[in-house]
Amino acid sequence: MRFKNVFSIIGPAMIGPSSSHTAGAVRIGRFARQLLGEMPGEAKICFYGSFAETFKGHGTDLAVVGGILDYPTDDERIRHSLQNAEDMGVELQFSTGVAPGAHPNTVKIVLSAGEKRSEVIGASIGGGTIMIRNIDGFEAKCSGELPTLVIAHADRQGVLAGITALFSRENVNIGFIITDRKGRTAEALTMVEADSAIPENLIKAISALPHVSRISSIHLT
Amino acid sequence: MRFRNLQELIEVCNKESKTISQIMLEDQAEESGQSVAEITAVMAEYYQIMKTAVHKGLTEEITSTSGLTGGDAKRVEEYRRSGQPSAGDIACQAMAYALAVSEVNASMGRIVATPTAGSCGIIPGVFVSAQERFGWDDDHLVRGLFSAGAIGYVIANNSFISGAEGGCQAEIGSAIGMAAGAMVELRGGTPEQAVHAVGLALKNTLGLICDPVGGLVEIPCIVRNGFGAVNALAAADMALAGVRSAIPSDEVIDVMLEVGTAMPSRHRETAQGGLAQTPTGRKIMKELRARKK
């Protein structure tokens, strides 16, 4: 089921004019921002498909940047997000590209803050619902509707067992989990969607596990 | 959720002697782990946003960010109040309210996607005008939103609700079906009648392309919301009168998927066909581009 609950149909509360091109774009931008974990100094945004054709008219550029500034979908500051980003010293770069086979409303966002960098490819699939397809070059599948942890780690035996054991210890149920790796024993990325809020001590415990290099906590409202 | 299609939804309702909105509310609580009270509070807030948008669109000077549209809701409302609308007072009111919310949307105002922003006028148009007419309290309309949501949930998972994927039938069509089915329940109809209203409504928008001029959610999206509210009332009335959708509503949803999948990309929100590529549509797009530079 692509749409999992009633509020993906009735909702979100949002600033117009388009749930796919505005609200969904805010959410993908916000996902990228929360993945980076801080205000970026630079944001590169590339639109594909229908996004590339019509992003100006729908304010998709305002929306993605609003998300990068961590605004929720119904935040009236979205209208002024380009100016707000400039005032905060965020360097913006927009482009369009062609991605055969991709969903018609797809955007790639690359954020950086100093040495830190995060990359997200996401699609806005209708009614403001999004699907994150790729995180930092790893395959992903995530709507951002549930509290989410994105964990970068080395592909070693026992890492996943360590992560799931800690979730269990904190009584947080895992709704969905996906792991992708660059190759055997190479870099890997695990994304976990939880049924309830992910407490700070659980995040700390996971980041202290051996072979875990980076962790981001994402929750879009 | 205990239902994947509308037939299963009817079966669950009948088995438990409950309305569609009750089933949706219970299943949403189960799915999200939140209480019925918490979920209802979110929906109640959404309904207030809808009412505020109706009021704003009818009373304030609204101009879209492009400057292309605005003021039609007020025009229709004034016409309704001063004369004898051809469609009758009730239909004309629902139409004016739907236009109002769509115009607020086009001006980058605050709305609720139902199921999308492009189709955000239809449910508030039908609901807010019906509330005034029948004197229902807000709680009744909030329940109606859960009923609309259940119908939309089935459509979205078996077909689509975005113009980019399935054309305007997926947005305006879905919203009309949702509003029609919910209206049947709000007026005391059975779950079967509500589901027939969905099928009747969807059949009337099959094949509708998404061809926004300049790619903006304005022309023809705003007027299609006005028409949509009227058609939702018509579908609800047919179903309440006992008209059945001869092709079961779930099969009509499958047709929407078939037709939308076959629709060329130029008719799916890319502004490369349909009204967007008429001589006037192209002229408007050219002017918009020139202004941006």
Coordinates of C-alpha atoms in Angstrom, one line a residue:
Chain A
M1 CA 0.0 0.0 0.0
R2 CA 1.5 3.3 -1.1
F3 CA -0.8 5.3 1.0
K4 CA -0.9 4.1 4.6
N5 CA -3.3 6.2 6.5
V6 CA -6.2 8.6 6.3
F7 CA -4.0 11.7 6.8
S8 CA -2.1 11.0 3.6
I9 CA -5.5 11.4 1.8
I10 CA -7.1 14.2 3.9
G11 CA -4.1 16.4 4.5
P12 CA -1.6 17.7 4.9
A13 CA -2.5 21.2 5.9
M14 CA -0.4 23.2 3.6
I15 CA 0.5 26.3 1.7
G16 CA -0.8 26.1 -1.9
P17 CA -0.8 25.7 -4.8
S18 CA 0.1 22.0 -5.3
S19 CA 0.3 19.0 -3.0
S20 CA 2.8 17.2 -5.2
H21 CA 4.8 20.2 -6.3
T22 CA 4.6 22.3 -3.1
A23 CA 3.7 20.2 0.0
G24 CA 5.6 17.1 -1.2
A25 CA 8.5 19.2 -2.2
V26 CA 8.7 20.8 1.3
R27 CA 8.8 17.3 2.8
I28 CA 11.6 16.1 0.6
G29 CA 13.6 19.2 1.4
R30 CA 13.0 18.8 5.0
F31 CA 14.0 15.1 4.8
A32 CA 17.3 16.2 3.3
R33 CA 17.8 18.9 6.0
Q34 CA 17.1 16.5 8.9
L35 CA 19.4 13.9 7.2
L36 CA 22.2 16.5 7.3
G37 CA 21.2 17.4 10.8
E38 CA 22.1 21.1 10.6
M39 CA 21.6 24.3 8.5
P40 CA 23.5 23.8 5.3
G41 CA 25.9 26.3 3.8
E42 CA 25.1 25.1 0.3
A43 CA 22.2 23.4 -1.3
K44 CA 22.1 22.0 -4.8
I45 CA 18.7 21.1 -6.1
C46 CA 18.0 19.3 -9.4
F47 CA 14.5 18.8 -10.7
Y48 CA 13.3 16.0 -13.0
G49 CA 10.2 15.2 -15.0
S50 CA 7.1 17.3 -14.3
F51 CA 9.1 19.1 -11.5
A52 CA 11.6 20.2 -14.1
E53 CA 8.8 21.5 -16.5
T54 CA 6.7 23.4 -14.0
F55 CA 8.7 24.1 -10.8
K56 CA 8.7 27.9 -11.2
G57 CA 4.9 28.1 -11.5
H58 CA 4.2 25.9 -8.6
G59 CA 6.7 27.4 -6.3
T60 CA 8.5 24.1 -6.1
D61 CA 11.8 25.9 -5.6
L62 CA 10.3 27.9 -2.7
A63 CA 8.9 24.7 -1.3
V64 CA 12.1 22.6 -1.4
V65 CA 14.1 25.5 0.1
G66 CA 11.4 26.0 2.8
G67 CA 11.9 22.3 3.6
I68 CA 15.7 22.8 3.7
L69 CA 15.0 25.6 6.3
D70 CA 13.0 22.9 8.2
Y71 CA 9.6 24.6 7.7
P72 CA 6.5 22.4 8.0
T73 CA 4.2 22.2 5.0
D74 CA 1.7 24.9 6.2
D75 CA 4.3 27.4 7.3
E76 CA 3.5 30.8 5.7
R77 CA 7.3 31.6 5.6
I78 CA 7.5 29.2 2.6
R79 CA 6.5 32.1 0.3
H80 CA 9.7 33.9 1.2
S81 CA 12.0 31.0 1.6
L82 CA 14.5 32.0 -1.1
Q83 CA 15.0 35.3 0.5
N84 CA 15.1 33.8 4.0
A85 CA 17.8 31.3 2.8
E86 CA 19.9 34.0 1.3
D87 CA 19.6 36.0 4.6
M88 CA 20.8 33.0 6.5
G89 CA 23.8 32.6 4.1
V90 CA 22.6 29.4 2.4
E91 CA 24.0 29.3 -1.1
L92 CA 21.4 27.9 -3.5
Q93 CA 21.9 26.3 -6.9
F94 CA 19.0 25.0 -9.1
S95 CA 19.2 22.8 -12.2
T96 CA 17.0 20.4 -14.2
G97 CA 17.9 17.0 -15.5
V98 CA 16.5 14.0 -17.3
A99 CA 16.1 10.7 -15.4
P100 CA 14.5 8.0 -17.6
G101 CA 12.1 5.8 -15.7
A102 CA 12.0 8.0 -12.6
H103 CA 8.7 9.1 -11.1
P104 CA 7.5 12.3 -12.9
N105 CA 7.9 14.4 -9.7
T106 CA 11.4 13.7 -8.7
V107 CA 14.1 15.9 -7.1
K108 CA 17.7 15.4 -6.1
I109 CA 18.9 17.5 -3.2
V110 CA 22.6 17.7 -2.2
L111 CA 23.3 19.6 1.0
S112 CA 26.6 20.4 2.6
A113 CA 27.7 22.1 5.8
G114 CA 31.5 22.2 6.0
E115 CA 32.8 18.6 5.6
K116 CA 29.3 17.2 6.1
R117 CA 27.3 16.3 3.0
S118 CA 24.0 14.6 2.4
E119 CA 22.2 13.6 -0.7
V120 CA 18.6 12.6 -1.2
I121 CA 16.6 11.6 -4.3
G122 CA 12.9 11.6 -3.6
A123 CA 9.6 11.6 -5.5
S124 CA 6.4 13.3 -4.6
I125 CA 3.8 10.7 -5.4
G126 CA 0.5 12.6 -4.8
G127 CA -1.4 14.4 -2.1
G128 CA 1.8 15.5 -0.4
T129 CA 3.0 12.0 0.2
I130 CA 6.6 11.4 -0.7
M131 CA 8.9 8.4 -1.3
I132 CA 12.6 8.8 -0.7
R133 CA 14.3 6.5 -3.2
N134 CA 18.0 7.1 -2.6
I135 CA 20.1 8.4 0.4
D136 CA 23.8 9.2 -0.1
G137 CA 23.9 6.8 -3.1
F138 CA 22.2 3.9 -1.3
E139 CA 18.8 2.5 -2.3
A140 CA 16.1 3.6 0.1
K141 CA 12.3 3.4 0.5
C142 CA 10.9 5.8 3.0
S143 CA 7.9 8.1 3.3
G144 CA 9.1 10.1 6.3
E145 CA 5.7 9.7 7.9
L146 CA 7.0 7.6 10.8
P147 CA 10.0 8.6 13.0
T148 CA 13.0 7.4 11.0
L149 CA 16.6 6.7 11.7
V150 CA 19.2 6.7 8.9
I151 CA 22.3 4.9 10.0
A152 CA 25.6 4.8 8.0
H153 CA 27.8 1.9 9.0
A154 CA 30.2 -0.7 7.7
D155 CA 28.9 -3.9 6.3
R156 CA 29.9 -6.2 9.1
Q157 CA 28.3 -9.2 10.8
G158 CA 26.2 -8.3 13.8
V159 CA 25.6 -4.6 13.1
L160 CA 21.9 -5.1 12.2
A161 CA 21.5 -7.4 15.2
G162 CA 23.0 -4.7 17.4
I163 CA 20.6 -2.1 16.1
T164 CA 17.5 -4.2 16.3
A165 CA 18.4 -5.4 19.8
L166 CA 18.6 -1.7 21.0
F167 CA 15.2 -0.9 19.5
S168 CA 13.8 -3.9 21.3
R169 CA 15.4 -2.9 24.6
E170 CA 13.8 0.5 24.4
N171 CA 10.4 -1.0 23.5
V172 CA 10.3 0.8 20.1
N173 CA 8.7 -1.3 17.4
I174 CA 10.3 -1.3 14.0
G175 CA 7.7 -0.8 11.2
F176 CA 10.1 -1.1 8.3
I177 CA 13.8 -1.6 7.8
I178 CA 16.0 -1.6 4.7
T179 CA 19.7 -2.0 4.2
D180 CA 21.8 -1.4 1.2
R181 CA 25.6 -1.7 0.8
K182 CA 28.2 -0.6 -1.7
G183 CA 29.7 -4.1 -1.6
R184 CA 30.7 -6.9 0.7
T185 CA 32.4 -5.5 3.9
A186 CA 32.1 -2.0 2.3
E187 CA 30.0 1.0 3.4
A188 CA 26.3 0.3 4.1
L189 CA 23.3 2.3 5.0
T190 CA 20.3 1.1 7.1
M191 CA 17.1 3.0 7.4
V192 CA 14.6 2.2 10.2
E193 CA 11.0 3.4 10.4
A194 CA 9.6 3.2 14.0
D195 CA 6.0 3.0 15.1
S196 CA 6.6 5.5 17.9
A197 CA 9.0 8.4 18.8
I198 CA 12.7 7.4 18.9
P199 CA 14.1 8.5 22.2
E200 CA 17.5 10.3 22.4
N201 CA 19.1 7.6 24.5
L202 CA 18.3 5.0 21.8
I203 CA 20.0 7.2 19.1
K204 CA 23.0 7.6 21.4
A205 CA 23.3 3.9 22.1
I206 CA 23.1 3.1 18.3
S207 CA 25.7 5.7 17.4
A208 CA 28.0 4.1 20.1
L209 CA 27.8 0.7 18.4
P210 CA 30.9 -0.6 16.6
H211 CA 31.1 0.1 12.9
V212 CA 28.4 2.8 13.0
S213 CA 29.7 6.0 11.5
R214 CA 26.8 8.4 11.3
I215 CA 23.2 8.6 12.4
S216 CA 20.4 11.0 11.5
S217 CA 17.0 11.2 13.1
I218 CA 14.2 12.3 10.8
H219 CA 10.6 13.1 11.7
L220 CA 8.4 15.1 9.3
T221 CA 5.1 16.2 10.6
Chain B
M1 CA -6.6 -1.2 7.6
R2 CA -9.2 -3.9 7.4
F3 CA -10.2 -3.0 3.8
R4 CA -8.3 -2.8 0.5
N5 CA -11.2 -2.0 -1.7
L6 CA -14.7 -0.5 -1.4
Q7 CA -16.4 -3.9 -1.4
E8 CA -14.4 -5.0 1.6
L9 CA -15.2 -1.6 3.3
I10 CA -18.9 -2.3 2.9
E11 CA -18.5 -5.8 4.3
V12 CA -16.7 -4.6 7.4
C13 CA -19.3 -1.9 7.9
N14 CA -22.2 -4.3 7.6
K15 CA -20.5 -7.0 9.7
E16 CA -20.0 -4.5 12.6
S17 CA -23.1 -2.4 11.9
K18 CA -20.9 0.7 11.7
T19 CA -20.6 3.6 9.3
I20 CA -17.6 4.1 6.9
S21 CA -16.3 6.9 9.1
Q22 CA -16.4 4.8 12.2
I23 CA -14.4 2.0 10.5
M24 CA -11.9 4.6 9.2
L25 CA -11.4 6.2 12.6
E26 CA -10.9 2.8 14.3
D27 CA -8.5 1.6 11.7
Q28 CA -6.5 4.8 11.7
A29 CA -6.2 4.5 15.5
E30 CA -5.0 1.0 15.1
E31 CA -2.5 1.9 12.3
S32 CA -1.1 5.0 14.0
G33 CA -1.1 3.8 17.7
Q34 CA -2.9 7.1 18.5
S35 CA -6.1 7.5 20.4
V36 CA -9.4 8.2 18.6
A37 CA -9.5 11.5 20.4
E38 CA -6.0 12.5 19.1
I39 CA -6.9 11.6 15.6
T40 CA -10.2 13.4 15.7
A41 CA -8.5 16.5 17.0
V42 CA -6.2 16.6 13.9
M43 CA -9.2 16.2 11.6
A44 CA -11.2 18.9 13.5
E45 CA -8.3 21.3 13.0
Y46 CA -8.3 20.5 9.3
Y47 CA -12.0 21.3 9.1
Q48 CA -11.4 24.7 10.7
I49 CA -8.7 25.4 8.1
M50 CA -11.2 24.5 5.3
K51 CA -13.9 26.8 6.8
T52 CA -11.3 29.7 7.2
A53 CA -10.3 29.2 3.5
V54 CA -14.0 29.3 2.3
H55 CA -14.5 32.5 4.3
K56 CA -11.3 34.1 3.1
G57 CA -12.0 33.3 -0.6
L58 CA -15.5 34.8 -0.3
T59 CA -14.6 38.0 1.6
E60 CA -11.0 39.0 0.7
E61 CA -9.6 40.2 -2.6
I62 CA -7.7 37.1 -3.7
T63 CA -5.2 37.2 -6.6
S64 CA -3.1 34.2 -7.5
T65 CA 0.7 34.6 -7.3
S66 CA 0.8 34.7 -11.1
G67 CA -1.9 37.3 -11.3
L68 CA -3.9 35.2 -13.7
T69 CA -6.8 34.3 -11.5
G70 CA -8.9 35.4 -8.5
G71 CA -12.2 37.0 -7.7
D72 CA -14.4 34.3 -9.4
A73 CA -15.6 32.9 -6.1
K74 CA -16.9 36.4 -5.1
R75 CA -18.5 36.8 -8.5
V76 CA -20.4 33.6 -8.2
E77 CA -21.4 34.3 -4.6
E78 CA -22.7 37.8 -5.5
Y79 CA -24.6 36.4 -8.5
R80 CA -26.1 33.7 -6.2
R81 CA -27.3 36.3 -3.7
S82 CA -28.7 38.7 -6.2
G83 CA -30.4 36.5 -8.7
Q84 CA -31.8 33.1 -9.6
P85 CA -28.9 30.8 -10.4
S86 CA -29.7 28.3 -13.1
A87 CA -28.4 25.4 -11.1
G88 CA -30.4 26.4 -8.0
D89 CA -29.2 28.1 -4.9
I90 CA -27.7 25.1 -3.1
A91 CA -25.6 24.0 -6.0
C92 CA -24.5 27.5 -6.7
Q93 CA -23.4 28.0 -3.1
A94 CA -21.3 24.8 -3.1
M95 CA -19.7 25.9 -6.4
A96 CA -18.9 29.4 -5.0
Y97 CA -17.4 27.9 -1.8
A98 CA -15.3 25.4 -3.8
L99 CA -14.0 28.2 -6.0
A100 CA -13.1 30.2 -2.9
V101 CA -10.9 27.5 -1.5
S102 CA -9.2 26.9 -4.8
E103 CA -8.5 30.6 -5.3
V104 CA -6.9 30.7 -1.8
N105 CA -4.8 27.8 -2.8
A106 CA -3.6 29.5 -6.0
S107 CA -2.6 32.5 -3.9
M108 CA -0.3 30.4 -1.8
G109 CA -2.7 30.5 1.1
R110 CA -3.3 27.8 3.7
I111 CA -5.5 24.9 2.7
V112 CA -5.9 21.2 3.3
A113 CA -5.1 18.8 0.5
T114 CA -8.3 16.7 -0.2
P115 CA -6.8 14.6 -1.6
T116 CA -4.5 17.1 -3.4
A117 CA -4.2 20.9 -3.4
G118 CA -5.3 20.9 -7.0
S119 CA -8.6 19.5 -5.9
C120 CA -8.8 21.1 -2.5
G121 CA -12.0 23.1 -3.1
I122 CA -14.5 20.2 -3.7
I123 CA -14.8 18.7 -0.2
P124 CA -14.9 22.1 1.6
G125 CA -17.4 23.4 -1.0
V126 CA -19.7 20.5 -0.4
F127 CA -19.2 20.2 3.3
V128 CA -19.3 23.8 4.4
S129 CA -22.4 24.7 2.3
A130 CA -24.2 21.6 3.5
Q131 CA -23.4 22.4 7.1
E132 CA -25.0 25.8 6.7
R133 CA -28.1 24.3 5.0
F134 CA -28.7 21.4 7.3
G135 CA -27.5 23.0 10.6
W136 CA -25.0 20.2 11.3
D137 CA -22.4 20.7 14.1
D138 CA -18.7 20.6 13.3
D139 CA -18.3 17.1 14.8
H140 CA -20.7 15.7 12.1
L141 CA -18.6 17.2 9.3
V142 CA -15.4 15.9 10.9
R143 CA -16.8 12.4 10.8
G144 CA -17.6 13.0 7.2
L145 CA -13.9 13.8 6.5
F146 CA -13.0 10.3 7.8
S147 CA -15.6 8.8 5.5
A148 CA -14.2 10.8 2.5
G149 CA -10.7 9.7 3.6
A150 CA -11.6 6.0 3.6
I151 CA -12.9 6.3 0.0
G152 CA -9.8 8.3 -1.0
Y153 CA -7.5 5.7 0.7
V154 CA -9.0 3.0 -1.5
I155 CA -8.8 5.1 -4.7
A156 CA -5.2 6.1 -4.0
N157 CA -4.0 2.6 -3.3
N158 CA -5.7 1.0 -6.3
S159 CA -5.3 3.8 -8.8
F160 CA -3.8 7.2 -8.2
I161 CA -4.6 10.7 -6.8
S162 CA -2.0 12.8 -8.6
G163 CA -2.4 14.5 -12.0
A164 CA 1.2 13.7 -12.8
E165 CA 0.5 10.0 -12.6
G166 CA -3.1 9.7 -13.8
G167 CA -4.4 13.0 -15.1
C168 CA -7.1 15.3 -13.7
Q169 CA -9.5 12.3 -13.3
A170 CA -7.1 11.2 -10.5
E171 CA -7.4 14.5 -8.6
I172 CA -10.7 16.2 -9.4
G173 CA -12.3 12.8 -10.1
S174 CA -11.2 11.3 -6.8
A175 CA -12.2 14.4 -4.8
I176 CA -15.7 14.3 -6.3
G177 CA -16.0 10.6 -5.5
M178 CA -14.9 11.2 -1.9
A179 CA -17.2 14.2 -1.4
A180 CA -20.2 12.3 -3.0
G181 CA -19.7 9.2 -0.8
A182 CA -19.2 11.2 2.3
M183 CA -22.3 13.3 1.6
V184 CA -24.4 10.2 1.3
E185 CA -23.2 9.1 4.8
L186 CA -23.6 12.6 6.3
R187 CA -27.3 12.5 5.1
G188 CA -27.9 9.1 6.6
G189 CA -27.4 6.8 3.6
T190 CA -26.0 3.3 3.8
P191 CA -22.4 2.3 3.1
E192 CA -23.6 0.6 -0.1
Q193 CA -25.3 3.8 -1.2
A194 CA -22.1 5.8 -0.4
V195 CA -20.0 3.4 -2.5
H196 CA -22.5 3.6 -5.4
A197 CA -22.1 7.4 -5.2
V198 CA -18.3 7.0 -5.6
G199 CA -18.7 4.8 -8.8
L200 CA -21.4 7.1 -10.3
A201 CA -19.1 10.1 -9.7
L202 CA -15.9 8.6 -11.0
K203 CA -17.5 7.4 -14.2
N204 CA -18.3 11.0 -15.0
T205 CA -14.6 12.1 -14.9
L206 CA -12.9 9.1 -16.5
G207 CA -10.4 10.3 -19.1
L208 CA -10.2 13.9 -17.8
I209 CA -6.7 15.1 -18.6
C210 CA -4.4 17.3 -16.5
D211 CA -3.5 20.2 -18.7
P212 CA -2.8 23.3 -16.5
V213 CA -1.9 26.4 -18.4
G214 CA 1.7 27.4 -17.7
G215 CA 1.8 24.4 -15.3
L216 CA 0.0 26.4 -12.7
V217 CA -2.8 25.1 -10.5
E218 CA -5.2 27.8 -11.9
I219 CA -6.5 27.3 -15.4
P220 CA -8.6 25.1 -15.6
C221 CA -8.1 23.7 -12.1
I222 CA -10.0 26.3 -10.2
V223 CA -13.3 26.1 -12.3
R224 CA -13.0 22.3 -12.3
N225 CA -13.3 22.5 -8.5
G226 CA -16.5 24.6 -8.8
F227 CA -17.9 22.0 -11.3
G228 CA -16.7 19.2 -9.0
A229 CA -18.7 20.4 -6.0
V230 CA -21.9 20.4 -8.1
N231 CA -21.2 17.0 -9.5
A232 CA -20.6 15.6 -6.0
L233 CA -24.0 16.8 -5.0
A234 CA -25.5 15.2 -8.1
A235 CA -23.8 11.8 -7.5
A236 CA -24.9 11.9 -3.8
D237 CA -28.5 12.6 -4.8
M238 CA -28.5 9.8 -7.4
A239 CA -27.2 7.3 -4.9
L240 CA -29.6 8.5 -2.1
A241 CA -32.5 8.1 -4.6
G242 CA -31.5 4.5 -5.2
V243 CA -29.5 4.8 -8.4
R244 CA -26.8 2.1 -8.5
S245 CA -23.5 2.1 -10.3
A246 CA -24.0 -0.8 -12.7
I247 CA -20.3 -1.2 -13.0
P248 CA -19.1 -1.8 -9.4
S249 CA -17.2 1.1 -8.0
D250 CA -14.0 -0.9 -7.5
E251 CA -14.1 -1.8 -11.2
V252 CA -14.5 1.9 -12.1
I253 CA -11.4 2.6 -10.0
D254 CA -9.5 0.0 -12.0
V255 CA -10.6 1.7 -15.2
M256 CA -9.2 5.0 -13.8
L257 CA -5.9 3.2 -13.4
E258 CA -6.1 1.8 -16.9
V259 CA -7.0 5.1 -18.6
G260 CA -4.5 7.1 -16.5
T261 CA -1.6 4.7 -17.3
A262 CA -2.4 5.0 -21.0
M263 CA -2.6 8.8 -20.9
P264 CA 0.3 10.4 -22.7
S265 CA 2.8 12.3 -20.6
R266 CA 1.7 15.6 -22.2
H267 CA -1.7 15.2 -20.6
R268 CA -0.3 14.5 -17.2
E269 CA 0.5 17.8 -15.6
T270 CA 3.5 18.6 -17.8
A271 CA 1.7 21.6 -19.5
Q272 CA 2.8 20.1 -22.8
G273 CA -0.7 19.4 -24.1
G274 CA -4.4 20.1 -23.9
L275 CA -5.5 23.6 -22.8
A276 CA -1.9 24.5 -21.9
Q277 CA -0.8 24.2 -25.6
T278 CA -3.7 26.1 -27.1
P279 CA -2.7 29.4 -28.8
T280 CA -3.9 31.3 -25.8
G281 CA -2.4 28.9 -23.3
R282 CA 1.0 29.2 -25.0
K283 CA 0.7 33.0 -25.1
I284 CA 0.0 33.1 -21.4
M285 CA 3.0 30.8 -20.7
K286 CA 5.2 33.0 -22.8
E287 CA 4.2 36.1 -20.9
L288 CA 4.8 34.4 -17.6
R289 CA 8.3 33.4 -18.6
A290 CA 9.1 36.8 -19.9
R291 CA 8.0 38.3 -16.5
K292 CA 10.2 36.0 -14.5
K293 CA 13.4 37.1 -16.3

